[in-house]
Amino acid sequence: MKIADVEVICLRVPKENDICEWGEDAVIVRVITDTGLVGLGESDSSPPVVKAIIEAANSNLYCYGLKQLLIGENPLEIQRLWDKMYWSSNYMGRRGAGIHAISAIDIALWDIASQYYQTPIHILLGGKYRDKIRAYGTFIPEDSPEKNRKIASKLKKQGFTSLKFGGGILGDDPHMDYQIIEAVRDELGSDYELQIDLATKWLTYGHAVNMFKRLDKFNLNWIEEPILADDLKGYSKLLGVSGAKLAGGESLTTTYEFNDFLKYAQPDIVQPDITRCGGFSEIRKINDLATMRGTKLVPHGFSTGILLSATVQFLAACQHGDLIEYSQSNSPLFTKLVKNILPFENGYVKVPDTVGLNIDLDEEIIEKYKI
Ligand code: MG
């Protein structure tokens, strides 16, 4: 079996110059073999940038487009191909978007391997620790405390036992941050599992530490990305400031970055995104690093049903992988693109025993939003 082609599809819901929120664009990769087996992957990154990294013609020894490196290769040699892509793109890759593109391909290669061996991905990864994974719902907050109170109430009634909100306006204004969190906490009750995500908008350690202290009374489960993950010292100083756990790492790629983050930032929870950090092959190693340091891994995941399926397969095969993020995006790229998207049911997502990612893409949605 050989790789015959790599196809990159960019999708975008808003028009090109309109604002594009989280979940409103996507890049899908299809790795096509000469046997007819096709693997599917995605990266939650900038679609045109990922496309360019895959499709670029080679420039020099360390500036190869990934597709050119893969054609004619055996798709089952996943780690060797990962290393080949990393090495041959290391001038323009190595971190960031270069690894995002490798992540999408790596996920597609695991999808192919699972179909080839007729064995679920979680078995290939080492075995299934659980049949279902508790899911927490993530929503992007509206611009008033009362609107967010209503969203939280609705999600709790839907069966979520854990919620997170962040992005949007959260982090823009300390007074509004406080009021929104106060309203949502009041609505959910004092013991309900609630976490917030600042998407790095508190910017500095000084502001973050002040907010940690002010929000301590709301019994938050975790506070995510208060500042950029590059500020390792800032993270380490925030540790233990409040009762809330410190979480972060969704923007990081490769074991190199996660090793430093775990060692020097010392978060309570680390959050690699399987579609950005390096795919199945790399997130397994990051999980080992986290386990060695006694750090909980809860993957980031807020894109399409492809990311969701990949994350479910990975967590099923993790000894401590008992919590998954479940997007509450209304984007058709989350709700419709994958026709058989893994559903949220009574607080959990079931782990399917099917072969591969088992994704049924809606070709009409692809045609409608393709750019
Ligand atoms: Mg986040």
mmCIF file of C-alpha atoms and ligand atoms in Angstrom:
data_model
loop_
_atom_site.group_PDB
_atom_site.id
_atom_site.type_symbol
_atom_site.label_atom_id
_atom_site.label_comp_id
_atom_site.label_asym_id
_atom_site.label_seq_id
_atom_site.Cartn_x
_atom_site.Cartn_y
_atom_site.Cartn_z
ATOM 1 C CA MET A 1 0.000 0.000 0.000
ATOM 2 C CA LYS A 2 1.324 3.416 -0.980
ATOM 3 C CA ILE A 3 0.190 7.004 -0.496
ATOM 4 C CA ALA A 4 -1.104 8.213 -3.875
ATOM 5 C CA ASP A 5 -2.335 11.696 -3.035
ATOM 6 C CA VAL A 6 -2.932 14.184 -0.236
ATOM 7 C CA GLU A 7 -5.954 16.411 -0.638
ATOM 8 C CA VAL A 8 -6.464 19.598 1.415
ATOM 9 C CA ILE A 9 -9.918 21.160 1.718
ATOM 10 C CA CYS A 10 -10.390 24.612 3.251
ATOM 11 C CA LEU A 11 -13.808 25.550 4.598
ATOM 12 C CA ARG A 12 -15.072 28.892 5.821
ATOM 13 C CA VAL A 13 -18.566 29.991 6.817
ATOM 14 C CA PRO A 14 -18.243 33.829 6.869
ATOM 15 C CA LYS A 15 -17.131 35.643 3.717
ATOM 16 C CA GLU A 16 -13.408 36.123 3.300
ATOM 17 C CA ASN A 17 -13.140 39.597 4.820
ATOM 18 C CA ASP A 18 -15.832 39.153 7.481
ATOM 19 C CA ILE A 19 -14.942 38.273 11.060
ATOM 20 C CA CYS A 20 -14.407 34.543 11.541
ATOM 21 C CA GLU A 21 -15.061 33.207 15.055
ATOM 22 C CA TRP A 22 -13.819 29.955 16.569
ATOM 23 C CA GLY A 23 -15.408 26.997 14.794
ATOM 24 C CA GLU A 24 -16.357 28.935 11.679
ATOM 25 C CA ASP A 25 -13.512 27.723 9.480
ATOM 26 C CA ALA A 26 -11.705 24.414 9.124
ATOM 27 C CA VAL A 27 -9.091 22.574 7.118
ATOM 28 C CA ILE A 28 -9.582 18.916 6.299
ATOM 29 C CA VAL A 29 -6.927 16.590 4.932
ATOM 30 C CA ARG A 30 -7.558 13.391 2.986
ATOM 31 C CA VAL A 31 -4.656 10.991 2.585
ATOM 32 C CA ILE A 32 -5.502 8.751 -0.361
ATOM 33 C CA THR A 33 -3.821 5.377 -0.923
ATOM 34 C CA ASP A 34 -3.430 3.286 -4.066
ATOM 35 C CA THR A 35 -5.616 0.576 -2.474
ATOM 36 C CA GLY A 36 -8.648 2.837 -2.143
ATOM 37 C CA LEU A 37 -8.269 3.310 1.625
ATOM 38 C CA VAL A 38 -8.623 7.000 2.536
ATOM 39 C CA GLY A 39 -7.616 8.576 5.852
ATOM 40 C CA LEU A 40 -9.159 11.747 7.190
ATOM 41 C CA GLY A 41 -7.594 14.401 9.410
ATOM 42 C CA GLU A 42 -7.952 18.040 10.313
ATOM 43 C CA SER A 43 -6.093 20.842 11.990
ATOM 44 C CA ASP A 44 -7.678 23.603 14.041
ATOM 45 C CA SER A 45 -5.424 26.282 12.578
ATOM 46 C CA SER A 46 -5.367 28.780 9.726
ATOM 47 C CA PRO A 47 -6.689 26.757 6.757
ATOM 48 C CA PRO A 48 -4.752 28.556 3.981
ATOM 49 C CA VAL A 49 -1.506 28.345 5.960
ATOM 50 C CA VAL A 50 -1.888 24.609 6.588
ATOM 51 C CA LYS A 51 -2.768 24.083 2.927
ATOM 52 C CA ALA A 52 0.370 25.924 1.855
ATOM 53 C CA ILE A 53 2.618 23.889 4.163
ATOM 54 C CA ILE A 54 1.246 20.658 2.725
ATOM 55 C CA GLU A 55 1.167 21.665 -0.932
ATOM 56 C CA ALA A 56 4.302 23.819 -1.245
ATOM 57 C CA ALA A 57 6.934 22.656 -3.731
ATOM 58 C CA ASN A 58 10.281 21.845 -2.120
ATOM 59 C CA SER A 59 12.662 24.730 -1.726
ATOM 60 C CA ASN A 60 15.743 23.387 0.047
ATOM 61 C CA LEU A 61 16.615 20.351 2.157
ATOM 62 C CA TYR A 62 14.616 21.673 5.122
ATOM 63 C CA CYS A 63 11.759 23.385 3.275
ATOM 64 C CA TYR A 64 9.776 20.533 1.759
ATOM 65 C CA GLY A 65 6.034 20.707 1.327
ATOM 66 C CA LEU A 66 4.641 17.694 3.223
ATOM 67 C CA LYS A 67 2.696 16.175 0.339
ATOM 68 C CA GLN A 68 5.806 15.703 -1.752
ATOM 69 C CA LEU A 69 7.423 13.794 1.145
ATOM 70 C CA LEU A 70 4.490 11.406 1.459
ATOM 71 C CA ILE A 71 3.716 10.354 -2.108
ATOM 72 C CA GLY A 72 4.824 6.755 -2.691
ATOM 73 C CA GLU A 73 5.375 6.052 1.018
ATOM 74 C CA ASN A 74 3.788 3.241 3.049
ATOM 75 C CA PRO A 75 1.099 4.986 5.181
ATOM 76 C CA LEU A 76 1.474 2.378 7.942
ATOM 77 C CA GLU A 77 4.973 3.610 8.850
ATOM 78 C CA ILE A 78 3.452 6.460 10.831
ATOM 79 C CA GLN A 79 6.279 7.393 13.183
ATOM 80 C CA ARG A 80 8.890 7.222 10.431
ATOM 81 C CA LEU A 81 6.764 9.490 8.251
ATOM 82 C CA TRP A 82 6.223 11.906 11.182
ATOM 83 C CA ASP A 83 9.989 12.147 11.652
ATOM 84 C CA LYS A 84 10.535 12.551 7.910
ATOM 85 C CA MET A 85 8.030 15.421 7.728
ATOM 86 C CA TYR A 86 9.482 17.111 10.825
ATOM 87 C CA TRP A 87 13.075 16.877 9.641
ATOM 88 C CA SER A 88 12.376 17.913 6.064
ATOM 89 C CA SER A 89 10.320 20.981 7.011
ATOM 90 C CA ASN A 90 12.302 22.170 9.999
ATOM 91 C CA TYR A 91 13.269 25.630 8.651
ATOM 92 C CA MET A 92 9.659 26.699 8.151
ATOM 93 C CA GLY A 93 7.995 24.094 10.375
ATOM 94 C CA ARG A 94 9.287 22.642 13.662
ATOM 95 C CA ARG A 95 6.687 24.492 15.780
ATOM 96 C CA GLY A 96 3.379 26.273 15.153
ATOM 97 C CA ALA A 97 1.724 25.818 11.764
ATOM 98 C CA GLY A 98 4.317 23.317 10.535
ATOM 99 C CA ILE A 99 3.235 20.941 13.300
ATOM 100 C CA HIS A 100 -0.454 21.782 12.768
ATOM 101 C CA ALA A 101 -0.126 20.453 9.208
ATOM 102 C CA ILE A 102 1.734 17.327 10.408
ATOM 103 C CA SER A 103 -1.040 16.798 12.998
ATOM 104 C CA ALA A 104 -3.745 16.623 10.323
ATOM 105 C CA ILE A 105 -1.719 14.123 8.289
ATOM 106 C CA ASP A 106 -0.821 12.023 11.339
ATOM 107 C CA ILE A 107 -4.521 11.725 12.259
ATOM 108 C CA ALA A 108 -5.302 10.618 8.688
ATOM 109 C CA LEU A 109 -2.511 8.010 8.812
ATOM 110 C CA TRP A 110 -3.919 6.503 12.046
ATOM 111 C CA ASP A 111 -7.332 6.444 10.361
ATOM 112 C CA ILE A 112 -5.814 4.467 7.471
ATOM 113 C CA ALA A 113 -3.958 2.082 9.814
ATOM 114 C CA SER A 114 -7.147 1.353 11.733
ATOM 115 C CA GLN A 115 -9.013 0.535 8.518
ATOM 116 C CA TYR A 116 -6.112 -1.545 7.221
ATOM 117 C CA TYR A 117 -5.860 -3.644 10.393
ATOM 118 C CA GLN A 118 -9.657 -3.604 10.920
ATOM 119 C CA THR A 119 -9.010 -2.643 14.536
ATOM 120 C CA PRO A 120 -10.260 0.468 16.391
ATOM 121 C CA ILE A 121 -7.715 3.246 16.836
ATOM 122 C CA HIS A 122 -7.945 3.037 20.640
ATOM 123 C CA ILE A 123 -6.899 -0.616 20.497
ATOM 124 C CA LEU A 124 -3.955 0.237 18.227
ATOM 125 C CA LEU A 125 -3.011 2.950 20.757
ATOM 126 C CA GLY A 126 -2.790 0.406 23.549
ATOM 127 C CA GLY A 127 -6.313 -0.463 24.645
ATOM 128 C CA LYS A 128 -9.649 0.876 25.783
ATOM 129 C CA TYR A 129 -9.801 2.108 29.377
ATOM 130 C CA ARG A 130 -13.451 3.235 29.226
ATOM 131 C CA ASP A 131 -16.676 2.925 27.230
ATOM 132 C CA LYS A 132 -17.753 6.530 27.710
ATOM 133 C CA ILE A 133 -16.068 9.817 28.546
ATOM 134 C CA ARG A 134 -17.599 12.544 30.691
ATOM 135 C CA ALA A 135 -18.003 15.675 28.596
ATOM 136 C CA TYR A 136 -17.888 19.290 29.616
ATOM 137 C CA GLY A 137 -19.674 21.864 27.474
ATOM 138 C CA THR A 138 -17.844 24.944 26.222
ATOM 139 C CA PHE A 139 -19.668 28.066 25.159
ATOM 140 C CA ILE A 140 -18.489 31.496 24.041
ATOM 141 C CA PRO A 141 -20.043 34.052 26.396
ATOM 142 C CA GLU A 142 -22.607 36.640 25.341
ATOM 143 C CA ASP A 143 -22.224 40.301 26.273
ATOM 144 C CA SER A 144 -24.338 40.410 29.434
ATOM 145 C CA PRO A 145 -24.466 38.440 32.705
ATOM 146 C CA GLU A 146 -28.153 37.590 32.204
ATOM 147 C CA LYS A 147 -27.686 36.122 28.718
ATOM 148 C CA ASN A 148 -24.921 33.883 30.057
ATOM 149 C CA ARG A 149 -27.058 32.826 32.983
ATOM 150 C CA LYS A 150 -29.642 31.578 30.461
ATOM 151 C CA ILE A 151 -27.088 29.670 28.380
ATOM 152 C CA ALA A 152 -25.699 27.989 31.511
ATOM 153 C CA SER A 153 -29.172 27.049 32.685
ATOM 154 C CA LYS A 154 -30.045 25.527 29.311
ATOM 155 C CA LEU A 155 -26.851 23.453 29.171
ATOM 156 C CA LYS A 156 -27.258 22.179 32.717
ATOM 157 C CA LYS A 157 -30.779 21.025 31.795
ATOM 158 C CA GLN A 158 -29.340 19.262 28.731
ATOM 159 C CA GLY A 159 -27.357 17.019 31.075
ATOM 160 C CA PHE A 160 -23.952 18.655 31.303
ATOM 161 C CA THR A 161 -22.329 18.082 34.715
ATOM 162 C CA SER A 162 -19.447 20.417 33.867
ATOM 163 C CA LEU A 163 -19.270 23.671 31.905
ATOM 164 C CA LYS A 164 -16.696 26.134 30.646
ATOM 165 C CA PHE A 165 -17.007 29.478 28.981
ATOM 166 C CA GLY A 166 -14.447 31.776 27.490
ATOM 167 C CA GLY A 167 -13.350 33.631 24.414
ATOM 168 C CA GLY A 168 -15.689 36.358 23.228
ATOM 169 C CA ILE A 169 -15.688 39.254 25.655
ATOM 170 C CA LEU A 170 -14.296 37.353 28.653
ATOM 171 C CA GLY A 171 -11.056 39.003 29.754
ATOM 172 C CA ASP A 172 -11.773 42.382 28.145
ATOM 173 C CA ASP A 173 -13.094 44.131 31.260
ATOM 174 C CA PRO A 174 -12.444 42.983 34.857
ATOM 175 C CA HIS A 175 -15.782 44.308 36.093
ATOM 176 C CA MET A 176 -17.749 42.492 33.374
ATOM 177 C CA ASP A 177 -15.674 39.317 33.893
ATOM 178 C CA TYR A 178 -16.649 39.349 37.543
ATOM 179 C CA GLN A 179 -20.343 39.964 36.853
ATOM 180 C CA ILE A 180 -20.645 37.238 34.225
ATOM 181 C CA ILE A 181 -18.891 34.673 36.421
ATOM 182 C CA GLU A 182 -21.023 35.709 39.416
ATOM 183 C CA ALA A 183 -24.259 35.281 37.411
ATOM 184 C CA VAL A 184 -23.303 31.912 35.932
ATOM 185 C CA ARG A 185 -22.116 30.588 39.289
ATOM 186 C CA ASP A 186 -25.327 31.751 40.926
ATOM 187 C CA GLU A 187 -27.396 30.014 38.244
ATOM 188 C CA LEU A 188 -25.514 26.698 38.422
ATOM 189 C CA GLY A 189 -25.175 26.461 42.207
ATOM 190 C CA SER A 190 -22.027 26.598 44.312
ATOM 191 C CA ASP A 191 -20.902 22.976 43.804
ATOM 192 C CA TYR A 192 -21.445 22.643 40.055
ATOM 193 C CA GLU A 193 -18.206 22.024 38.106
ATOM 194 C CA LEU A 194 -17.406 25.286 36.340
ATOM 195 C CA GLN A 195 -14.265 26.499 34.593
ATOM 196 C CA ILE A 196 -13.388 29.671 32.717
ATOM 197 C CA ASP A 197 -11.077 30.299 29.753
ATOM 198 C CA LEU A 198 -9.350 33.650 29.332
ATOM 199 C CA ALA A 199 -7.752 32.772 25.984
ATOM 200 C CA THR A 200 -4.700 34.683 27.357
ATOM 201 C CA LYS A 201 -6.627 37.979 27.586
ATOM 202 C CA TRP A 202 -5.508 38.838 31.107
ATOM 203 C CA LEU A 203 -2.126 39.349 29.421
ATOM 204 C CA THR A 204 0.075 39.903 32.479
ATOM 205 C CA TYR A 205 0.851 38.056 35.679
ATOM 206 C CA GLY A 206 -0.038 41.155 37.723
ATOM 207 C CA HIS A 207 -3.571 41.408 36.390
ATOM 208 C CA ALA A 208 -4.067 37.650 36.450
ATOM 209 C CA VAL A 209 -3.064 37.277 40.106
ATOM 210 C CA ASN A 210 -5.457 40.054 41.055
ATOM 211 C CA MET A 211 -8.319 38.344 39.215
ATOM 212 C CA PHE A 212 -7.445 34.917 40.661
ATOM 213 C CA LYS A 213 -7.850 36.360 44.145
ATOM 214 C CA ARG A 214 -11.051 38.268 43.360
ATOM 215 C CA LEU A 215 -12.665 35.207 41.754
ATOM 216 C CA ASP A 216 -11.570 32.728 44.420
ATOM 217 C CA LYS A 217 -14.964 32.875 46.142
ATOM 218 C CA PHE A 218 -16.687 31.457 43.043
ATOM 219 C CA ASN A 219 -15.132 28.019 43.515
ATOM 220 C CA LEU A 220 -13.946 27.689 39.904
ATOM 221 C CA ASN A 221 -12.659 24.253 38.951
ATOM 222 C CA TRP A 222 -9.980 25.652 36.680
ATOM 223 C CA ILE A 223 -8.854 28.931 35.144
ATOM 224 C CA GLU A 224 -7.547 28.405 31.625
ATOM 225 C CA GLU A 225 -4.899 30.382 29.746
ATOM 226 C CA PRO A 226 -4.889 33.510 31.906
ATOM 227 C CA ILE A 227 -1.710 34.603 30.070
ATOM 228 C CA LEU A 228 0.343 33.416 27.102
ATOM 229 C CA ALA A 229 1.913 29.976 27.523
ATOM 230 C CA ASP A 230 5.285 31.572 26.711
ATOM 231 C CA ASP A 231 5.230 33.229 30.137
ATOM 232 C CA LEU A 232 6.447 30.167 31.993
ATOM 233 C CA LYS A 233 7.454 32.191 35.048
ATOM 234 C CA GLY A 234 4.063 33.927 35.168
ATOM 235 C CA TYR A 235 2.307 30.562 35.136
ATOM 236 C CA SER A 236 4.495 29.144 37.878
ATOM 237 C CA LYS A 237 3.822 32.165 40.089
ATOM 238 C CA LEU A 238 0.040 31.764 39.612
ATOM 239 C CA LEU A 239 0.142 28.238 40.943
ATOM 240 C CA GLY A 240 -1.684 27.956 44.244
ATOM 241 C CA VAL A 241 -2.790 31.609 44.292
ATOM 242 C CA SER A 242 -6.427 30.517 44.422
ATOM 243 C CA GLY A 243 -8.318 27.277 44.886
ATOM 244 C CA ALA A 244 -8.881 27.089 41.118
ATOM 245 C CA LYS A 245 -6.586 24.816 39.136
ATOM 246 C CA LEU A 246 -4.325 26.423 36.559
ATOM 247 C CA ALA A 247 -4.785 25.124 32.996
ATOM 248 C CA GLY A 248 -3.169 25.850 29.646
ATOM 249 C CA GLY A 249 -1.171 24.669 26.667
ATOM 250 C CA GLU A 250 -3.641 24.551 23.784
ATOM 251 C CA SER A 251 -1.384 26.687 21.585
ATOM 252 C CA LEU A 252 1.715 24.557 22.128
ATOM 253 C CA THR A 253 3.123 21.985 19.736
ATOM 254 C CA THR A 254 5.519 19.016 20.065
ATOM 255 C CA THR A 255 6.926 17.260 23.110
ATOM 256 C CA TYR A 256 9.685 19.897 23.226
ATOM 257 C CA GLU A 257 7.287 22.728 24.034
ATOM 258 C CA PHE A 258 5.159 20.619 26.355
ATOM 259 C CA ASN A 259 8.217 19.367 28.205
ATOM 260 C CA ASP A 260 9.257 22.959 28.988
ATOM 261 C CA PHE A 261 5.703 23.991 29.826
ATOM 262 C CA LEU A 262 5.231 21.084 32.229
ATOM 263 C CA LYS A 263 8.624 21.577 33.816
ATOM 264 C CA TYR A 264 8.687 25.373 34.211
ATOM 265 C CA ALA A 265 5.061 26.592 34.085
ATOM 266 C CA GLN A 266 3.878 23.639 36.218
ATOM 267 C CA PRO A 267 0.176 23.843 35.333
ATOM 268 C CA ASP A 268 -2.335 21.650 37.172
ATOM 269 C CA ILE A 269 -3.960 20.726 33.859
ATOM 270 C CA VAL A 270 -2.324 20.565 30.431
ATOM 271 C CA GLN A 271 -4.444 20.911 27.300
ATOM 272 C CA PRO A 272 -2.841 19.804 24.030
ATOM 273 C CA ASP A 273 -5.092 19.889 20.977
ATOM 274 C CA ILE A 274 -4.647 16.667 18.981
ATOM 275 C CA THR A 275 -5.078 18.572 15.706
ATOM 276 C CA ARG A 276 -2.288 21.026 16.566
ATOM 277 C CA CYS A 277 0.232 19.397 18.932
ATOM 278 C CA GLY A 278 1.356 16.717 16.458
ATOM 279 C CA GLY A 279 -1.550 14.287 16.096
ATOM 280 C CA PHE A 280 -2.003 10.910 17.804
ATOM 281 C CA SER A 281 1.705 10.133 17.565
ATOM 282 C CA GLU A 282 2.787 13.210 19.531
ATOM 283 C CA ILE A 283 -0.095 13.590 22.000
ATOM 284 C CA ARG A 284 0.668 10.081 23.306
ATOM 285 C CA LYS A 285 4.170 11.221 24.202
ATOM 286 C CA ILE A 286 2.855 14.455 25.726
ATOM 287 C CA ASN A 287 0.506 12.337 27.814
ATOM 288 C CA ASP A 288 3.475 10.324 29.077
ATOM 289 C CA LEU A 289 5.300 13.546 30.011
ATOM 290 C CA ALA A 290 2.223 14.825 31.856
ATOM 291 C CA THR A 291 1.777 11.527 33.687
ATOM 292 C CA MET A 292 5.419 11.540 34.808
ATOM 293 C CA ARG A 293 4.868 14.989 36.337
ATOM 294 C CA GLY A 294 1.526 14.138 37.919
ATOM 295 C CA THR A 295 -0.279 16.615 35.682
ATOM 296 C CA LYS A 296 -3.792 15.978 34.444
ATOM 297 C CA LEU A 297 -4.267 16.046 30.656
ATOM 298 C CA VAL A 298 -7.601 17.349 29.367
ATOM 299 C CA PRO A 299 -7.316 17.925 25.622
ATOM 300 C CA HIS A 300 -8.427 21.137 23.975
ATOM 301 C CA GLY A 301 -11.085 20.513 21.345
ATOM 302 C CA PHE A 302 -13.294 23.073 19.663
ATOM 303 C CA SER A 303 -13.559 22.387 15.956
ATOM 304 C CA THR A 304 -15.331 19.805 13.770
ATOM 305 C CA GLY A 305 -16.574 16.271 14.432
ATOM 306 C CA ILE A 306 -13.288 14.982 12.994
ATOM 307 C CA LEU A 307 -11.358 16.493 15.918
ATOM 308 C CA LEU A 308 -14.028 15.151 18.269
ATOM 309 C CA SER A 309 -13.698 11.577 16.963
ATOM 310 C CA ALA A 310 -9.904 11.693 17.113
ATOM 311 C CA THR A 311 -9.961 13.040 20.672
ATOM 312 C CA VAL A 312 -12.419 10.368 21.798
ATOM 313 C CA GLN A 313 -10.184 7.611 20.376
ATOM 314 C CA PHE A 314 -7.128 9.074 22.116
ATOM 315 C CA LEU A 315 -8.817 9.587 25.510
ATOM 316 C CA ALA A 316 -10.339 6.106 25.432
ATOM 317 C CA ALA A 317 -6.781 4.765 25.314
ATOM 318 C CA CYS A 318 -5.483 7.022 28.139
ATOM 319 C CA GLN A 319 -5.356 5.660 31.658
ATOM 320 C CA HIS A 320 -6.556 8.978 33.108
ATOM 321 C CA GLY A 321 -8.449 10.330 30.078
ATOM 322 C CA ASP A 322 -11.815 10.792 31.747
ATOM 323 C CA LEU A 323 -12.856 14.298 30.609
ATOM 324 C CA ILE A 324 -13.487 15.668 27.116
ATOM 325 C CA GLU A 325 -14.416 19.101 25.817
ATOM 326 C CA TYR A 326 -17.674 19.226 23.842
ATOM 327 C CA SER A 327 -18.184 22.295 21.674
ATOM 328 C CA GLN A 328 -21.435 24.238 21.876
ATOM 329 C CA SER A 329 -20.719 26.014 18.604
ATOM 330 C CA ASN A 330 -23.677 26.588 16.301
ATOM 331 C CA SER A 331 -21.373 26.624 13.287
ATOM 332 C CA PRO A 332 -22.490 24.207 10.535
ATOM 333 C CA LEU A 333 -18.872 23.004 10.518
ATOM 334 C CA PHE A 334 -19.550 21.524 13.948
ATOM 335 C CA THR A 335 -23.248 20.665 13.721
ATOM 336 C CA LYS A 336 -23.499 19.435 10.106
ATOM 337 C CA LEU A 337 -20.144 18.724 8.461
ATOM 338 C CA VAL A 338 -19.850 15.268 10.058
ATOM 339 C CA LYS A 339 -23.230 13.633 9.512
ATOM 340 C CA ASN A 340 -22.612 10.950 12.142
ATOM 341 C CA ILE A 341 -21.002 13.252 14.713
ATOM 342 C CA LEU A 342 -20.483 11.560 18.087
ATOM 343 C CA PRO A 343 -23.398 12.766 20.207
ATOM 344 C CA PHE A 344 -23.440 14.112 23.733
ATOM 345 C CA GLU A 345 -25.721 11.849 25.773
ATOM 346 C CA ASN A 346 -26.565 12.195 29.474
ATOM 347 C CA GLY A 347 -23.320 13.865 30.390
ATOM 348 C CA TYR A 348 -21.056 11.609 28.333
ATOM 349 C CA VAL A 349 -19.721 10.807 24.872
ATOM 350 C CA LYS A 350 -19.694 7.084 24.120
ATOM 351 C CA VAL A 351 -16.509 5.513 22.765
ATOM 352 C CA PRO A 352 -17.375 3.813 19.465
ATOM 353 C CA ASP A 353 -15.832 0.429 18.664
ATOM 354 C CA THR A 354 -15.915 1.161 14.962
ATOM 355 C CA VAL A 355 -12.875 0.956 12.738
ATOM 356 C CA GLY A 356 -11.081 4.209 11.920
ATOM 357 C CA LEU A 357 -12.476 7.630 12.674
ATOM 358 C CA ASN A 358 -15.638 6.419 10.915
ATOM 359 C CA ILE A 359 -16.511 9.879 9.644
ATOM 360 C CA ASP A 360 -19.363 10.409 7.203
ATOM 361 C CA LEU A 361 -18.779 13.871 5.715
ATOM 362 C CA ASP A 362 -21.648 15.895 4.323
ATOM 363 C CA GLU A 363 -20.470 16.651 0.780
ATOM 364 C CA GLU A 364 -23.122 19.350 0.370
ATOM 365 C CA ILE A 365 -21.715 21.264 3.365
ATOM 366 C CA ILE A 366 -18.235 20.888 1.892
ATOM 367 C CA GLU A 367 -19.374 22.299 -1.475
ATOM 368 C CA LYS A 368 -21.228 25.140 0.219
ATOM 369 C CA TYR A 369 -18.345 26.389 2.378
ATOM 370 C CA LYS A 370 -15.299 25.360 0.344
ATOM 371 C CA ILE A 371 -12.897 28.207 -0.437
HETATM 372 MG MG MG B 1 -8.999 27.539 25.645
#
